[in-house]
Short mmCIF file of C-alpha atoms in Angstrom, two decimals:
data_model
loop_
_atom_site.label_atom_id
_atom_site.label_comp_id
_atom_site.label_asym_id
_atom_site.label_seq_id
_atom_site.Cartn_x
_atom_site.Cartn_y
_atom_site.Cartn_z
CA UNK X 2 21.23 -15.32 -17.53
CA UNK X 3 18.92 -15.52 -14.72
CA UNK X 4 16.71 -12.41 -14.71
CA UNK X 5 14.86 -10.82 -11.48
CA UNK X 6 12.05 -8.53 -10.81
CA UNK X 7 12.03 -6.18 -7.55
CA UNK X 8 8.10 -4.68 -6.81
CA UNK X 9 8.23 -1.67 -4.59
CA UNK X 10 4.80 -0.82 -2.80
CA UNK X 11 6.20 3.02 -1.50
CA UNK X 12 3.84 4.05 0.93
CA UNK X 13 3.60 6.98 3.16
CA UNK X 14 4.38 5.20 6.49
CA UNK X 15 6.63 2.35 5.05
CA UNK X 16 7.50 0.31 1.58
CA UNK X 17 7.40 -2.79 0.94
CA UNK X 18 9.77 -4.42 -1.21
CA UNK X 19 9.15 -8.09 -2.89
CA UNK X 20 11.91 -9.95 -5.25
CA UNK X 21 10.48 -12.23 -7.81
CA UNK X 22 11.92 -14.83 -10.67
CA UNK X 23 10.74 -14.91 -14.01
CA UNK X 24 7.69 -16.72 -12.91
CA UNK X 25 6.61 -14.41 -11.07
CA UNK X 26 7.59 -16.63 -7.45
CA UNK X 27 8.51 -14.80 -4.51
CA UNK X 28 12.27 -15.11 -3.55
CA UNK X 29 12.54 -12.67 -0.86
CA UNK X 30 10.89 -9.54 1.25
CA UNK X 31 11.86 -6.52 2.81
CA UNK X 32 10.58 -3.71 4.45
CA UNK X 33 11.84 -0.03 4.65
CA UNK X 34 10.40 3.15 6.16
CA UNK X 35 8.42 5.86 4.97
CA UNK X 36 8.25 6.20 1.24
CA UNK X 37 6.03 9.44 -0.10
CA UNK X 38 8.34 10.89 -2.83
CA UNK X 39 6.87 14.55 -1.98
CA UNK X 40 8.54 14.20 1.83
CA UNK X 41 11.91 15.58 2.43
CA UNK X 42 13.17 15.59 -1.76
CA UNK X 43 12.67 12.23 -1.79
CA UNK X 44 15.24 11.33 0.34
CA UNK X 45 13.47 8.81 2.92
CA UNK X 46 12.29 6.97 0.72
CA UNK X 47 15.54 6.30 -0.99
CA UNK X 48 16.67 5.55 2.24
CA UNK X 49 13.50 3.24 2.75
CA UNK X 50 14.00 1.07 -1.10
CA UNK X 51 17.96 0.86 -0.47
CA UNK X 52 17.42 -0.55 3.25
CA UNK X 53 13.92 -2.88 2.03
CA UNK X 54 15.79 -3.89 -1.34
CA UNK X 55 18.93 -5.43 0.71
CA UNK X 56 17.26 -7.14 2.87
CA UNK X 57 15.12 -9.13 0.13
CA UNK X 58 18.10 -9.82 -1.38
CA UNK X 59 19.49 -11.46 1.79
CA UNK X 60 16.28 -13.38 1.98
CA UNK X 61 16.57 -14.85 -1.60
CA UNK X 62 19.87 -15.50 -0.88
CA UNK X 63 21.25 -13.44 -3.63
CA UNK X 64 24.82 -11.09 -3.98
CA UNK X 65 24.87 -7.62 -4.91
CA UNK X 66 26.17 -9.07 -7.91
CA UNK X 67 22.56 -9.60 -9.08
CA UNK X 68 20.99 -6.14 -8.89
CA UNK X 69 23.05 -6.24 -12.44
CA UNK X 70 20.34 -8.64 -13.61
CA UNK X 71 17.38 -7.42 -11.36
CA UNK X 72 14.60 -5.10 -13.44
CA UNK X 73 12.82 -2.93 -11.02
CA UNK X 74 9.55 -1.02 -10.40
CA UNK X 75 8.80 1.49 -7.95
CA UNK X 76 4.87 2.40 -7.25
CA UNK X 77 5.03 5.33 -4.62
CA UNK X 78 2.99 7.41 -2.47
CA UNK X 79 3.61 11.33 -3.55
CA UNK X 80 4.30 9.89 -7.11
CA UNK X 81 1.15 11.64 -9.25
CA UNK X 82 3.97 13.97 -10.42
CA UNK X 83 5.62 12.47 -13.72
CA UNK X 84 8.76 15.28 -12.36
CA UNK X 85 9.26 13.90 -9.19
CA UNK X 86 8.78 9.77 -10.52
CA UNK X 87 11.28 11.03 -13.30
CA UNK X 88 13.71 12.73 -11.15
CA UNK X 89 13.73 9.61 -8.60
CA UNK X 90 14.08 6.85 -11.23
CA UNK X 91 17.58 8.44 -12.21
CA UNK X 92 19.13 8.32 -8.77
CA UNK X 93 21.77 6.25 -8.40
CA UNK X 94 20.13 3.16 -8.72
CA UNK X 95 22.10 -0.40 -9.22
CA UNK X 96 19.34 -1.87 -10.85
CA UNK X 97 19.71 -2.95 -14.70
CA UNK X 98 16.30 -1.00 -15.16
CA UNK X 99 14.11 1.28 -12.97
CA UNK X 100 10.58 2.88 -13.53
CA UNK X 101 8.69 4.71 -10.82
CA UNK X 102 5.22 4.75 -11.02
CA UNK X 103 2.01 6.56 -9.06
CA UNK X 104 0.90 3.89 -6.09
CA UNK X 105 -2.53 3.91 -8.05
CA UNK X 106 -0.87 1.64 -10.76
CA UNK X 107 0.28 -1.05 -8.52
CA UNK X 108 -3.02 -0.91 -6.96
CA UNK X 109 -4.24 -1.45 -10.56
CA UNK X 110 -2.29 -4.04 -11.59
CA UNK X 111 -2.38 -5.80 -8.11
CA UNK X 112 -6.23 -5.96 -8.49
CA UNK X 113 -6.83 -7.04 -11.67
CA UNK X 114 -3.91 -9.08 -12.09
CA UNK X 115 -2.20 -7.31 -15.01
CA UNK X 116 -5.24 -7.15 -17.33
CA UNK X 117 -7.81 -4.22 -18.48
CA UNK X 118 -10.43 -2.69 -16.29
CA UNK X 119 -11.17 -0.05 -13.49
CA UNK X 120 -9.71 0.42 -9.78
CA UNK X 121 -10.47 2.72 -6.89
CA UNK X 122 -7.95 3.70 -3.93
CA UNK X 123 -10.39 4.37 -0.88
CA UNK X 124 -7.73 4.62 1.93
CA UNK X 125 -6.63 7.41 3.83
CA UNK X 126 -6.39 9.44 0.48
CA UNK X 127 -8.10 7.83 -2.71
CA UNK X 128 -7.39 8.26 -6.20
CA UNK X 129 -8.72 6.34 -9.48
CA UNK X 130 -7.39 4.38 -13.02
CA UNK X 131 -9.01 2.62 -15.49
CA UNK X 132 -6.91 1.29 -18.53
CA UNK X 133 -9.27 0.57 -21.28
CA UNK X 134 -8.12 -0.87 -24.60
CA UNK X 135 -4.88 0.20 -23.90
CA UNK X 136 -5.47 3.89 -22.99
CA UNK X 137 -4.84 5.02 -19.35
CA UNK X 138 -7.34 7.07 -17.71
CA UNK X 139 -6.40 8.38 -13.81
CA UNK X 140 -8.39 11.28 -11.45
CA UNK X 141 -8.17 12.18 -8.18
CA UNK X 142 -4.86 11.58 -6.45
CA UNK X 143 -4.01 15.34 -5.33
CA UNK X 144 -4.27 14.85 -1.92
CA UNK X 145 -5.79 15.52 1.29
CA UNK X 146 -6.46 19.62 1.46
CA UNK X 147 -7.75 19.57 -2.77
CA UNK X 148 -8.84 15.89 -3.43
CA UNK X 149 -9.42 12.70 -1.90
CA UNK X 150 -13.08 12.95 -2.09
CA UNK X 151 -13.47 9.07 -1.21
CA UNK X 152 -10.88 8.72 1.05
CA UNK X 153 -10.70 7.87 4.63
CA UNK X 154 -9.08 11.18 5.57
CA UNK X 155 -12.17 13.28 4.19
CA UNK X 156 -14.93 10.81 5.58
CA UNK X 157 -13.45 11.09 9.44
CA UNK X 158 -12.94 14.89 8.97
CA UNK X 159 -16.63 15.51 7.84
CA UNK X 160 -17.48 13.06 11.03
CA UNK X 161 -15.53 15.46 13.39
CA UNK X 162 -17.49 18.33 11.48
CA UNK X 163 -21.04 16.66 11.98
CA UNK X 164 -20.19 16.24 15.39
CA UNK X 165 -19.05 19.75 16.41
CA UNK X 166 -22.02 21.39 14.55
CA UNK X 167 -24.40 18.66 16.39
CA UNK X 168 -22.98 19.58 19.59
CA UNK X 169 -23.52 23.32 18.62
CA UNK X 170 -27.47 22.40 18.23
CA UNK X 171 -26.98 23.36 14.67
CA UNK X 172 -27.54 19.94 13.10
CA UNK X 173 -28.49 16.55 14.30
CA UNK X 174 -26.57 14.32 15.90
CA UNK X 175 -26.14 10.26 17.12
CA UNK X 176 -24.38 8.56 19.33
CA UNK X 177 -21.48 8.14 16.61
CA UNK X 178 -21.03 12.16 17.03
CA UNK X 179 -21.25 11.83 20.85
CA UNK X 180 -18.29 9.54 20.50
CA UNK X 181 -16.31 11.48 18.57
CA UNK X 182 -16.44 14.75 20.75
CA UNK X 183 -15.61 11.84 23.70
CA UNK X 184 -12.63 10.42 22.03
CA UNK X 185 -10.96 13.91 21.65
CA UNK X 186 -11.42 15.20 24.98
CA UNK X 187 -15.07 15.44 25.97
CA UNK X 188 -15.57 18.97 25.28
CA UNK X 189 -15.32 21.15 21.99
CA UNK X 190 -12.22 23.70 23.38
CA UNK X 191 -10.69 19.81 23.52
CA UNK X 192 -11.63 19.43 19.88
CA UNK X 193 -10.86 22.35 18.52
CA UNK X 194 -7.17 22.47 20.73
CA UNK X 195 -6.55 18.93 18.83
CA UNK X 196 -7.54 20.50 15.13
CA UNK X 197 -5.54 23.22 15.11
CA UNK X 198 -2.07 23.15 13.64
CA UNK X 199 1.02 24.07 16.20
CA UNK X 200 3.98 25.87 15.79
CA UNK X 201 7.08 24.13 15.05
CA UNK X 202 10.69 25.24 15.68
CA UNK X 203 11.79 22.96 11.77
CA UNK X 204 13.34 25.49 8.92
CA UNK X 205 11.13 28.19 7.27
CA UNK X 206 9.44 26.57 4.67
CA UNK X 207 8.81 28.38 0.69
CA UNK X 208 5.76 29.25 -0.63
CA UNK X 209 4.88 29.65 -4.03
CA UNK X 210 6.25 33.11 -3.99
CA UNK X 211 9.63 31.92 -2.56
CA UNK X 212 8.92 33.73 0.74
CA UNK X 213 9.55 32.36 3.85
CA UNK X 214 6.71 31.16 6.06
CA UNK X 215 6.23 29.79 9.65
CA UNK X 216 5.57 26.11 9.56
CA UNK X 217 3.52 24.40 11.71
CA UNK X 218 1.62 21.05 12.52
CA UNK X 219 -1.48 20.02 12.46
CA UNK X 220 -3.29 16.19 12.84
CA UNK X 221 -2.32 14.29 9.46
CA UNK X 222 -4.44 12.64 6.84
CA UNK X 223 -4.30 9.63 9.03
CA UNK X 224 -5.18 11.19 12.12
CA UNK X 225 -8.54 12.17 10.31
CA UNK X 226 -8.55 8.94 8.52
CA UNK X 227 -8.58 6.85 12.06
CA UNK X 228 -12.17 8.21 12.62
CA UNK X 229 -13.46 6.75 9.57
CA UNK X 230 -13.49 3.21 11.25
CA UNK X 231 -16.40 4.51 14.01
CA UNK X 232 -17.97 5.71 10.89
CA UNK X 233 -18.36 2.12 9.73
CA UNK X 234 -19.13 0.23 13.44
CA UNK X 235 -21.90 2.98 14.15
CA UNK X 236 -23.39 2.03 10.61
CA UNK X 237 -23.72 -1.39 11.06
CA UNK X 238 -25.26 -0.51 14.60
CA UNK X 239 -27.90 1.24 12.19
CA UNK X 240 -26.89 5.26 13.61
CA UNK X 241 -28.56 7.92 11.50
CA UNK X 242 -25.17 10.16 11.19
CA UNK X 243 -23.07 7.47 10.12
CA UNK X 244 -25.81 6.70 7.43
CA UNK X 245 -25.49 10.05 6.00
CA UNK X 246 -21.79 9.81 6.09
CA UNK X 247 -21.98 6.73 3.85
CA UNK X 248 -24.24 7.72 1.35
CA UNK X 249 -22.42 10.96 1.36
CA UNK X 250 -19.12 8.46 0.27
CA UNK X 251 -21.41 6.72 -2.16
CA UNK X 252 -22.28 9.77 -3.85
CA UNK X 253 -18.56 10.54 -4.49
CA UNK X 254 -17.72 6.85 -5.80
CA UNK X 255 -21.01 7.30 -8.30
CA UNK X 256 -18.91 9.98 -9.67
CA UNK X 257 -16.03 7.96 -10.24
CA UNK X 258 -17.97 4.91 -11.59
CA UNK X 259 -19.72 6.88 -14.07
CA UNK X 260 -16.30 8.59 -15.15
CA UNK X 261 -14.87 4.75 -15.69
CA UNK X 262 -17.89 3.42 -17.59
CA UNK X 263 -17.76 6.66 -19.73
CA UNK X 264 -14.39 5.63 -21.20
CA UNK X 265 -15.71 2.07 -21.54
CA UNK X 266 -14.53 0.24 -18.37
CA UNK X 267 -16.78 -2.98 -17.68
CA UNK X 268 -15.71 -3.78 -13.88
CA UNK X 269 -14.18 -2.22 -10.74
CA UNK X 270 -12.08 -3.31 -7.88
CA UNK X 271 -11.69 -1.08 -4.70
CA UNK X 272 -8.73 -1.44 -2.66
CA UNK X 273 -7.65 0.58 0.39
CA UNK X 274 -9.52 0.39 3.99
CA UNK X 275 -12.52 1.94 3.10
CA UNK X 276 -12.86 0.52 -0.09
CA UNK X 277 -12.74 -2.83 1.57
CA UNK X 278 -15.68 -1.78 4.16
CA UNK X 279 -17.34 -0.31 0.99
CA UNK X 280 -17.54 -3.91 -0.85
CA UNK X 281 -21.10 -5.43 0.00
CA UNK X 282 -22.78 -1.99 -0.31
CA UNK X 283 -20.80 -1.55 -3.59
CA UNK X 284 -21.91 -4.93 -4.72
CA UNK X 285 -25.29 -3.86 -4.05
CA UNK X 286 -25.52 -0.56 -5.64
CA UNK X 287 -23.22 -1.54 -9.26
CA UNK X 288 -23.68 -5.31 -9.46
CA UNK X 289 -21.55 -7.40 -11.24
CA UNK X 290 -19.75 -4.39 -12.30
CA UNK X 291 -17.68 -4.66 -9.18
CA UNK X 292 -14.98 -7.59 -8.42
CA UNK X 293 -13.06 -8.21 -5.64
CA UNK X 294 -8.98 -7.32 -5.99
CA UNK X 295 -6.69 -10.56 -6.93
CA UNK X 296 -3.65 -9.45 -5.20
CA UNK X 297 -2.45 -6.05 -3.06
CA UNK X 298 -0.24 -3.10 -4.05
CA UNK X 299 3.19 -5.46 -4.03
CA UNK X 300 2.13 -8.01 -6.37
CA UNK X 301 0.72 -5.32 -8.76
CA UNK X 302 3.99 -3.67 -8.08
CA UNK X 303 6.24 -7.00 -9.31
CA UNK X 304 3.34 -7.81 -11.95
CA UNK X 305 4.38 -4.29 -13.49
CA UNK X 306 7.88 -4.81 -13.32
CA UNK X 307 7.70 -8.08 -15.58
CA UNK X 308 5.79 -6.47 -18.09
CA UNK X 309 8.08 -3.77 -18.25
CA UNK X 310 11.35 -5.68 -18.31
CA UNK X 311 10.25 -8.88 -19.56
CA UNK X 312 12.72 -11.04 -21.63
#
């Protein structure tokens, strides 16, 4: 009986779903929306891998006869949580296997093609996994407002910092944080208007406590994360601030590079947006410890579901 292997890459803004044979070849592709498990209970992105998953299999030309024989691996946004990647692998799936992993993995297995070694998520959030001689070892992950030291998100937010302070006369500043108080507005009232979170009329939302609180909203990891790409332009134009900025993201990746070669990893790939930027300064600061990524989130996502489910 013909077997199949569905990769989900679950991301925040959409998933993207590939079906595969038992050679690994590419049969058929979907796309779905937004896919973090921690948004709404989990119920978009349902939604996203029911609507993604369909159309692949219209693409490979298969029935829904065949999710019987299809073996299928979910890598999500949101999924740190083994709770939540539990609780979503036992919806009603018609798969004849499902197992939800953290987005980090298929990032892992995407980049190193299956095998042993180190990885880095420098996006708009960032996170880490090695898997050395068969023991996994993850950090970082939690997200924007506690983690995400090397992401995207954090390195535009401390630009929109430098620059506000710099305007103040409290700091330096460059033409990179004359920019940035000129993209939002021109003025710091214009900065500070687009920073702070606004009132919303959605449903009371549940603290820890179980007490009701106002919700509001504010700019998004992304929004932050957009102002990382100036960061990069004004660097290559040689601007003092965005110099600081990088070394100031090289000093959190030193952390995470001595944490890998602590528990014995020999070579890191970076994925993500930044990390990609990052790659000739990375080459020069590690060496040969740093590789480039053989494939992206999906085929780390269908990689894991063959060695999974694997006849």
């Amino acid at each position: 009986m013909t077997r199949y292997y569905l990769g989900v890459d679950g991301g925040g803004t959409n998933c993207r779903i590939r079906l595969a044979d038992e050679n690994l070849r590419t049969l058929g592709e979907g796309r779905g929306g937004p896919s973090n498990l921690q948004l709404q209970n989990a119920d978009p992105a349902y939604a996203s891998i029911l609507e993604g998953t369909r159309a692949a299999f219209a693409a490979a030309g298969l029935t829904d006869a065949d999710y019987a024989n299809t073996h299928a691996c979910f890598c999500m946004a949101g999924g740190r949580s083994v709770i939540d990647r539990d609780a979503f692998a036992k919806r009603p799936w018609k798969f004849a296997n499902v197992r939800v992993y953290d987005d980090i993995d298929a990032a892992h297995a995407g980049a190193l093609g299956g095998e042993e070694g180190a990885v880095i998520i420098a996006g708009t959030g960032s996170a880490a996994l090695a898997i050395v001689d068969g023991q996994r070892h993850q950090a970082g992950g939690w997200g924007f407002y506690v983690g995400d030291q090397m992401s995207g998100a954090i390195l535009g937010r401390e630009l929109i910092r430098r620059a506000v302070e710099a305007t103040d006369g409290l700091v330096s500043g460059s033409p990179l944080t004359e920019a940035v108080v000129q993209a939002l507005g021109g003025t710091l009232d214009d900065v500070m208007e687009w920073s702070f979170p606004k009132a919303t009329d959605s449903v009371a939302y549940k603290d820890y406590r179980g007490e009701e609180v106002a919700v509001s909203v504010g700019p998004t990891p992304k929004a932050y994360g957009d102002f990382s790409r100036m960061i990069f332009e004004y660097y290559e134009k040689g601007d003092a601030v965005a110099r600081e900025l990088i070394d100031l993201e090289l000093g959190y990746v030193d952390n995470y590079v001595r944490w890998f070669k602590l528990r014995g990893a020999t070579r890191m790939a970076a994925t993500g947006g930044v990390g990609e930027r990052l790659y000739p300064i990375l080459v020069d600061r590690y060496g040969d410890f740093i590789v480039r990524p053989l494939g992206d989130n999906l085929s780390g996502a269908v990689i894991l579901a063959h060695q999974n489910f694997a006849a």
